[in-house]
Amino acid sequence: MDIKSFQTNLDLINFKFDKYTDIIKQNEEISKKRADIYKTDRNFHIISENESENYIGIKNNEPITSKKYKDYVIYSDNKDLLYYQGSNAYYATLKDTDTNLLSKISLTDKMFLLNKNDITDEKITIKDDKYFMQKMIDDMIIEQTSFMLDTKLDQSYDVWHSLGFGRNYSYANKFSPDAGNYKADNYSNQNPLIPNSYYLNSYANSNLIDTKFGKAELFLDLADNNDKLGVGTFSSNSQLFRFDSDGNGFVDKNDDYFDKLKIRAYDKDGNEIIKKLSEVVDSIDLKDFIDSKSNAIKKWKEEVSSYGWDEKTYEEQLNIISSYNPYSIFKPEVRYESLSQNDLNELSKLADKDGWIDVTSLQGIDLAYAKKGIDGNYKLNELNYLGISNNQANSYANEQYAKFNALYEDYMAEINALNEFFNSYKQVANDEIMAEFGAFIENPEFKSTIMLQIEREFTSATGLKFSLENLQKVKDSFEQDRTNTANMLKDTDVLTAIRINKNGTFTLKFNSGREINVNELYKDSGKAFDIELNLNAKFMSEIELNQNLDLVVSLAKVKDEITGNIQTKPLKELGVEIIKKLSNNKFILQTNDNRSIIIDQLYTKLNDKEKDQNSNKNQIDDKEKFYPKPLKIWA
């Protein structure tokens, strides 16, 4: 073995890294020098004499710390380690690890991983492929979990955030040795996912969820290891609002991460029980967490009583909290209802002689219309007439396309960066690494923060559940017909006027110059229902209605003949045999007892509450019940 020796003038005893930025600055030079070394001789017989160089080395295959440096001549052989002096400790990595793995990630991430879990003694920590791979996967779990729960990262991450580095924000940034530090984003969440805190009740603020077995703690387990890293615990039940991905007001099997939600409870002997949330509840009704307006205002008044506001400020703030709708976080199909004849009469009073209504007279009235989406289904599009938009008539389609195309390219950059990193590493990974991490390397399943934000924005803009297939579907649709596709996405221009036409339809005029005709308008009810508007039924033919409609989950609102109250009943229960359509957008239900029922809308059942209630009534064996967490007894 060719072993070469040398001496240097490095003075590591007096050199200190006071900040992470110092580490990065010094290691930029080290990386350049290492590249030169690799090109000449894979043994370290050439080392920089720069006093700030932070190589240490080995002698007779034994690590040498910086404090012992002056007593040794540094050697290198084909098993050389690379040494780094961190802020509080010394680190060594295998040269192959540095070449095969660390060279494929950005310098910021490299130094973060090297200095992660610093120790304060002189013991040198040797970090190999296994160490770095595990830390990288852990970081993916930690950051995705923290983003989804909206919790702060641990202290070591906070240090990097305070320096403006944005840890693992983007895979395109992370898995690129030449990447800069990510400091800003274009995908901030525009709509809060949790109602205003004053509108959350005590159940929402509790950290124990009710189940038929008893109370239990919730946690998110992305890695299916029962949250080994301890980052997935819910601070309160209100965090469940973040997991209603379809926005219908229920967390259930139809939501993206329902199968990653788990509960932690205890049996009567104090033993821990961990189950999937789906094993103990069929669904969770998020409306159970929302407090009444009167209680919300009462809590608000108690809190602001000591603020010292003048009367004008107080009244302005009171109006804001009073007009807030906690149900606005749910999708419009569970909040909106058809305009009644009285609503139409009131709307008509606002029109001029030509039937036009200036939207400035619609203050406090939230309206929506049914719009056909890219998937062919109809969804409600809420009309914006209070905001500001710069869209012009000749550029609306182009602006929609440009915005979507940027979203598409950013997401694909994330996917490609992750895939390229793992595909490249697979070529050099040893058998031991593949045996332990192969499943993850072959199928990485964790997402960067920017990916999660893009997915949310995609769903908001298109109404589609995010998938790579749906992302490409919208992309292809834009390429085929830009104008039509732009009009199928969520409106980004501002409504300026509505005309009530003589035939009962409406013309909507936007500041972009667009004008569209719609058959019906819908208003916000100010609450959320357990049923969802079936907008597709309005646009089906009679043949399609009678062939495709499921009478068990399809419902109608009808007046009870005895009490006169409006009830929502399944069409099956009403004995409906034939559905007919009227020219005024209403339906006639013909039943098996020869009744004809005229209705405005058809609905879809969202949740079978009777099933849940019956399930909770079932007798639970004592050995299956959950008990309070046992208290620790200190000696």
PDB file of N, CA and C in Angstrom, residues 350-411:
ATOM      1  N   LEU A 350     -81.980  45.525  -6.713  1.00  0.00           N
ATOM      2  CA  LEU A 350     -80.689  46.196  -6.851  1.00  0.00           C
ATOM      3  C   LEU A 350     -80.339  46.478  -8.311  1.00  0.00           C
ATOM      4  N   ALA A 351     -81.148  45.922  -9.244  1.00  0.00           N
ATOM      5  CA  ALA A 351     -80.825  46.036 -10.670  1.00  0.00           C
ATOM      6  C   ALA A 351     -81.301  47.351 -11.258  1.00  0.00           C
ATOM      7  N   ASP A 352     -80.564  47.838 -12.291  1.00  0.00           N
ATOM      8  CA  ASP A 352     -81.010  49.027 -13.011  1.00  0.00           C
ATOM      9  C   ASP A 352     -82.040  48.616 -14.056  1.00  0.00           C
ATOM     10  N   LYS A 353     -82.448  49.537 -14.901  1.00  0.00           N
ATOM     11  CA  LYS A 353     -83.520  49.263 -15.864  1.00  0.00           C
ATOM     12  C   LYS A 353     -83.140  48.199 -16.888  1.00  0.00           C
ATOM     13  N   ASP A 354     -81.831  48.008 -17.101  1.00  0.00           N
ATOM     14  CA  ASP A 354     -81.367  46.981 -18.036  1.00  0.00           C
ATOM     15  C   ASP A 354     -81.079  45.649 -17.343  1.00  0.00           C
ATOM     16  N   GLY A 355     -81.351  45.581 -16.055  1.00  0.00           N
ATOM     17  CA  GLY A 355     -81.150  44.336 -15.312  1.00  0.00           C
ATOM     18  C   GLY A 355     -79.764  44.175 -14.703  1.00  0.00           C
ATOM     19  N   TRP A 356     -78.885  45.185 -14.830  1.00  0.00           N
ATOM     20  CA  TRP A 356     -77.510  45.080 -14.315  1.00  0.00           C
ATOM     21  C   TRP A 356     -77.441  45.487 -12.844  1.00  0.00           C
ATOM     22  N   ILE A 357     -76.679  44.712 -12.101  1.00  0.00           N
ATOM     23  CA  ILE A 357     -76.443  44.994 -10.681  1.00  0.00           C
ATOM     24  C   ILE A 357     -74.953  45.256 -10.489  1.00  0.00           C
ATOM     25  N   ASP A 358     -74.608  46.441  -9.987  1.00  0.00           N
ATOM     26  CA  ASP A 358     -73.210  46.750  -9.675  1.00  0.00           C
ATOM     27  C   ASP A 358     -72.837  46.003  -8.397  1.00  0.00           C
ATOM     28  N   VAL A 359     -71.705  45.317  -8.415  1.00  0.00           N
ATOM     29  CA  VAL A 359     -71.354  44.456  -7.275  1.00  0.00           C
ATOM     30  C   VAL A 359     -71.073  45.242  -6.005  1.00  0.00           C
ATOM     31  N   THR A 360     -70.866  46.556  -6.117  1.00  0.00           N
ATOM     32  CA  THR A 360     -70.650  47.343  -4.900  1.00  0.00           C
ATOM     33  C   THR A 360     -71.878  47.327  -3.997  1.00  0.00           C
ATOM     34  N   SER A 361     -73.022  46.977  -4.574  1.00  0.00           N
ATOM     35  CA  SER A 361     -74.257  46.903  -3.771  1.00  0.00           C
ATOM     36  C   SER A 361     -74.471  45.516  -3.167  1.00  0.00           C
ATOM     37  N   LEU A 362     -73.517  44.613  -3.395  1.00  0.00           N
ATOM     38  CA  LEU A 362     -73.653  43.252  -2.887  1.00  0.00           C
ATOM     39  C   LEU A 362     -72.826  43.006  -1.622  1.00  0.00           C
ATOM     40  N   GLN A 363     -72.462  44.072  -0.924  1.00  0.00           N
ATOM     41  CA  GLN A 363     -71.643  43.921   0.278  1.00  0.00           C
ATOM     42  C   GLN A 363     -72.316  42.968   1.269  1.00  0.00           C
ATOM     43  N   GLY A 364     -71.529  41.985   1.751  1.00  0.00           N
ATOM     44  CA  GLY A 364     -72.044  41.046   2.746  1.00  0.00           C
ATOM     45  C   GLY A 364     -72.798  39.875   2.158  1.00  0.00           C
ATOM     46  N   ILE A 365     -72.898  39.809   0.828  1.00  0.00           N
ATOM     47  CA  ILE A 365     -73.588  38.695   0.169  1.00  0.00           C
ATOM     48  C   ILE A 365     -72.551  37.882  -0.611  1.00  0.00           C
ATOM     49  N   ASP A 366     -72.369  36.646  -0.239  1.00  0.00           N
ATOM     50  CA  ASP A 366     -71.417  35.778  -0.926  1.00  0.00           C
ATOM     51  C   ASP A 366     -72.161  34.883  -1.910  1.00  0.00           C
ATOM     52  N   LEU A 367     -71.773  34.959  -3.192  1.00  0.00           N
ATOM     53  CA  LEU A 367     -72.448  34.212  -4.248  1.00  0.00           C
ATOM     54  C   LEU A 367     -71.480  33.273  -4.956  1.00  0.00           C
ATOM     55  N   ALA A 368     -72.022  32.270  -5.603  1.00  0.00           N
ATOM     56  CA  ALA A 368     -71.222  31.316  -6.369  1.00  0.00           C
ATOM     57  C   ALA A 368     -72.046  30.806  -7.539  1.00  0.00           C
ATOM     58  N   TYR A 369     -71.361  30.216  -8.511  1.00  0.00           N
ATOM     59  CA  TYR A 369     -72.043  29.598  -9.649  1.00  0.00           C
ATOM     60  C   TYR A 369     -71.385  28.264  -9.963  1.00  0.00           C
ATOM     61  N   ALA A 370     -72.114  27.389 -10.646  1.00  0.00           N
ATOM     62  CA  ALA A 370     -71.597  26.067 -10.988  1.00  0.00           C
ATOM     63  C   ALA A 370     -70.715  26.165 -12.221  1.00  0.00           C
ATOM     64  N   LYS A 371     -69.519  25.589 -12.112  1.00  0.00           N
ATOM     65  CA  LYS A 371     -68.561  25.634 -13.218  1.00  0.00           C
ATOM     66  C   LYS A 371     -68.082  24.220 -13.525  1.00  0.00           C
ATOM     67  N   LYS A 372     -68.024  23.898 -14.806  1.00  0.00           N
ATOM     68  CA  LYS A 372     -67.537  22.593 -15.237  1.00  0.00           C
ATOM     69  C   LYS A 372     -66.019  22.552 -15.135  1.00  0.00           C
ATOM     70  N   GLY A 373     -65.511  21.527 -14.460  1.00  0.00           N
ATOM     71  CA  GLY A 373     -64.077  21.386 -14.285  1.00  0.00           C
ATOM     72  C   GLY A 373     -63.436  20.543 -15.373  1.00  0.00           C
ATOM     73  N   ILE A 374     -62.119  20.408 -15.264  1.00  0.00           N
ATOM     74  CA  ILE A 374     -61.371  19.662 -16.267  1.00  0.00           C
ATOM     75  C   ILE A 374     -61.738  18.185 -16.265  1.00  0.00           C
ATOM     76  N   ASP A 375     -62.192  17.684 -15.114  1.00  0.00           N
ATOM     77  CA  ASP A 375     -62.583  16.273 -15.039  1.00  0.00           C
ATOM     78  C   ASP A 375     -64.008  16.048 -15.528  1.00  0.00           C
ATOM     79  N   GLY A 376     -64.677  17.107 -15.980  1.00  0.00           N
ATOM     80  CA  GLY A 376     -66.039  16.969 -16.496  1.00  0.00           C
ATOM     81  C   GLY A 376     -67.108  17.139 -15.447  1.00  0.00           C
ATOM     82  N   ASN A 377     -66.727  17.236 -14.179  1.00  0.00           N
ATOM     83  CA  ASN A 377     -67.686  17.412 -13.088  1.00  0.00           C
ATOM     84  C   ASN A 377     -67.866  18.893 -12.776  1.00  0.00           C
ATOM     85  N   TYR A 378     -69.044  19.200 -12.231  1.00  0.00           N
ATOM     86  CA  TYR A 378     -69.357  20.588 -11.897  1.00  0.00           C
ATOM     87  C   TYR A 378     -69.058  20.858 -10.427  1.00  0.00           C
ATOM     88  N   LYS A 379     -68.476  22.029 -10.178  1.00  0.00           N
ATOM     89  CA  LYS A 379     -68.160  22.468  -8.826  1.00  0.00           C
ATOM     90  C   LYS A 379     -68.552  23.929  -8.694  1.00  0.00           C
ATOM     91  N   LEU A 380     -68.763  24.361  -7.456  1.00  0.00           N
ATOM     92  CA  LEU A 380     -69.104  25.761  -7.231  1.00  0.00           C
ATOM     93  C   LEU A 380     -67.852  26.621  -7.263  1.00  0.00           C
ATOM     94  N   ASN A 381     -67.951  27.738  -7.956  1.00  0.00           N
ATOM     95  CA  ASN A 381     -66.876  28.730  -7.987  1.00  0.00           C
ATOM     96  C   ASN A 381     -67.378  29.970  -7.259  1.00  0.00           C
ATOM     97  N   GLU A 382     -66.767  30.289  -6.148  1.00  0.00           N
ATOM     98  CA  GLU A 382     -67.179  31.461  -5.387  1.00  0.00           C
ATOM     99  C   GLU A 382     -66.749  32.728  -6.127  1.00  0.00           C
ATOM    100  N   LEU A 383     -67.648  33.693  -6.210  1.00  0.00           N
ATOM    101  CA  LEU A 383     -67.387  34.919  -6.944  1.00  0.00           C
ATOM    102  C   LEU A 383     -66.628  35.918  -6.072  1.00  0.00           C
ATOM    103  N   ASN A 384     -65.576  36.453  -6.630  1.00  0.00           N
ATOM    104  CA  ASN A 384     -64.773  37.445  -5.926  1.00  0.00           C
ATOM    105  C   ASN A 384     -65.087  38.816  -6.506  1.00  0.00           C
ATOM    106  N   TYR A 385     -65.650  39.689  -5.693  1.00  0.00           N
ATOM    107  CA  TYR A 385     -65.916  41.038  -6.187  1.00  0.00           C
ATOM    108  C   TYR A 385     -65.446  42.095  -5.194  1.00  0.00           C
ATOM    109  N   LEU A 386     -64.615  41.666  -4.231  1.00  0.00           N
ATOM    110  CA  LEU A 386     -64.066  42.622  -3.276  1.00  0.00           C
ATOM    111  C   LEU A 386     -62.557  42.760  -3.438  1.00  0.00           C
ATOM    112  N   GLY A 387     -61.947  41.861  -4.199  1.00  0.00           N
ATOM    113  CA  GLY A 387     -60.501  41.869  -4.335  1.00  0.00           C
ATOM    114  C   GLY A 387     -60.038  42.724  -5.490  1.00  0.00           C
ATOM    115  N   ILE A 388     -58.733  42.615  -5.748  1.00  0.00           N
ATOM    116  CA  ILE A 388     -58.110  43.372  -6.836  1.00  0.00           C
ATOM    117  C   ILE A 388     -57.489  42.388  -7.808  1.00  0.00           C
ATOM    118  N   SER A 389     -57.710  42.586  -9.079  1.00  0.00           N
ATOM    119  CA  SER A 389     -57.116  41.732 -10.099  1.00  0.00           C
ATOM    120  C   SER A 389     -56.596  42.595 -11.234  1.00  0.00           C
ATOM    121  N   ASN A 390     -55.458  42.215 -11.761  1.00  0.00           N
ATOM    122  CA  ASN A 390     -54.863  42.954 -12.875  1.00  0.00           C
ATOM    123  C   ASN A 390     -55.084  42.261 -14.211  1.00  0.00           C
ATOM    124  N   ASN A 391     -55.901  41.213 -14.213  1.00  0.00           N
ATOM    125  CA  ASN A 391     -56.121  40.483 -15.460  1.00  0.00           C
ATOM    126  C   ASN A 391     -56.795  41.366 -16.501  1.00  0.00           C
ATOM    127  N   GLN A 392     -56.326  41.286 -17.716  1.00  0.00           N
ATOM    128  CA  GLN A 392     -56.939  41.983 -18.835  1.00  0.00           C
ATOM    129  C   GLN A 392     -57.592  40.963 -19.761  1.00  0.00           C
ATOM    130  N   ALA A 393     -58.521  41.452 -20.580  1.00  0.00           N
ATOM    131  CA  ALA A 393     -59.295  40.546 -21.421  1.00  0.00           C
ATOM    132  C   ALA A 393     -58.410  39.703 -22.331  1.00  0.00           C
ATOM    133  N   ASN A 394     -57.389  40.324 -22.911  1.00  0.00           N
ATOM    134  CA  ASN A 394     -56.582  39.599 -23.888  1.00  0.00           C
ATOM    135  C   ASN A 394     -55.495  38.745 -23.246  1.00  0.00           C
ATOM    136  N   SER A 395     -55.400  38.782 -21.906  1.00  0.00           N
ATOM    137  CA  SER A 395     -54.318  38.039 -21.272  1.00  0.00           C
ATOM    138  C   SER A 395     -54.784  37.054 -20.208  1.00  0.00           C
ATOM    139  N   TYR A 396     -56.103  36.986 -19.971  1.00  0.00           N
ATOM    140  CA  TYR A 396     -56.595  36.121 -18.896  1.00  0.00           C
ATOM    141  C   TYR A 396     -56.144  34.681 -19.097  1.00  0.00           C
ATOM    142  N   ALA A 397     -56.371  34.141 -20.291  1.00  0.00           N
ATOM    143  CA  ALA A 397     -55.985  32.754 -20.561  1.00  0.00           C
ATOM    144  C   ALA A 397     -54.476  32.575 -20.460  1.00  0.00           C
ATOM    145  N   ASN A 398     -53.726  33.547 -20.954  1.00  0.00           N
ATOM    146  CA  ASN A 398     -52.269  33.448 -20.912  1.00  0.00           C
ATOM    147  C   ASN A 398     -51.739  33.521 -19.480  1.00  0.00           C
ATOM    148  N   GLU A 399     -52.368  34.373 -18.651  1.00  0.00           N
ATOM    149  CA  GLU A 399     -51.930  34.476 -17.259  1.00  0.00           C
ATOM    150  C   GLU A 399     -52.250  33.197 -16.489  1.00  0.00           C
ATOM    151  N   GLN A 400     -53.414  32.628 -16.752  1.00  0.00           N
ATOM    152  CA  GLN A 400     -53.761  31.364 -16.107  1.00  0.00           C
ATOM    153  C   GLN A 400     -52.784  30.266 -16.528  1.00  0.00           C
ATOM    154  N   TYR A 401     -52.463  30.259 -17.805  1.00  0.00           N
ATOM    155  CA  TYR A 401     -51.522  29.256 -18.315  1.00  0.00           C
ATOM    156  C   TYR A 401     -50.138  29.449 -17.701  1.00  0.00           C
ATOM    157  N   ALA A 402     -49.661  30.694 -17.666  1.00  0.00           N
ATOM    158  CA  ALA A 402     -48.325  30.967 -17.135  1.00  0.00           C
ATOM    159  C   ALA A 402     -48.229  30.564 -15.668  1.00  0.00           C
ATOM    160  N   LYS A 403     -49.270  30.871 -14.912  1.00  0.00           N
ATOM    161  CA  LYS A 403     -49.270  30.528 -13.487  1.00  0.00           C
ATOM    162  C   LYS A 403     -49.257  29.018 -13.298  1.00  0.00           C
ATOM    163  N   PHE A 404     -50.102  28.314 -14.068  1.00  0.00           N
ATOM    164  CA  PHE A 404     -50.136  26.863 -13.935  1.00  0.00           C
ATOM    165  C   PHE A 404     -48.825  26.243 -14.416  1.00  0.00           C
ATOM    166  N   ASN A 405     -48.293  26.739 -15.507  1.00  0.00           N
ATOM    167  CA  ASN A 405     -47.071  26.160 -16.059  1.00  0.00           C
ATOM    168  C   ASN A 405     -45.912  26.295 -15.071  1.00  0.00           C
ATOM    169  N   ALA A 406     -45.849  27.430 -14.367  1.00  0.00           N
ATOM    170  CA  ALA A 406     -44.812  27.617 -13.349  1.00  0.00           C
ATOM    171  C   ALA A 406     -44.998  26.604 -12.222  1.00  0.00           C
ATOM    172  N   LEU A 407     -46.254  26.401 -11.835  1.00  0.00           N
ATOM    173  CA  LEU A 407     -46.570  25.401 -10.803  1.00  0.00           C
ATOM    174  C   LEU A 407     -46.152  24.012 -11.268  1.00  0.00           C
ATOM    175  N   TYR A 408     -46.474  23.686 -12.490  1.00  0.00           N
ATOM    176  CA  TYR A 408     -46.145  22.378 -13.056  1.00  0.00           C
ATOM    177  C   TYR A 408     -44.631  22.160 -13.075  1.00  0.00           C
ATOM    178  N   GLU A 409     -43.901  23.147 -13.574  1.00  0.00           N
ATOM    179  CA  GLU A 409     -42.452  22.999 -13.690  1.00  0.00           C
ATOM    180  C   GLU A 409     -41.781  22.921 -12.324  1.00  0.00           C
ATOM    181  N   ASP A 410     -42.289  23.691 -11.359  1.00  0.00           N
ATOM    182  CA  ASP A 410     -41.721  23.642 -10.013  1.00  0.00           C
ATOM    183  C   ASP A 410     -41.921  22.267  -9.384  1.00  0.00           C
ATOM    184  N   TYR A 411     -43.109  21.695  -9.590  1.00  0.00           N
ATOM    185  CA  TYR A 411     -43.364  20.373  -8.998  1.00  0.00           C
ATOM    186  C   TYR A 411     -42.506  19.301  -9.667  1.00  0.00           C
TER     187      TYR A 411
END
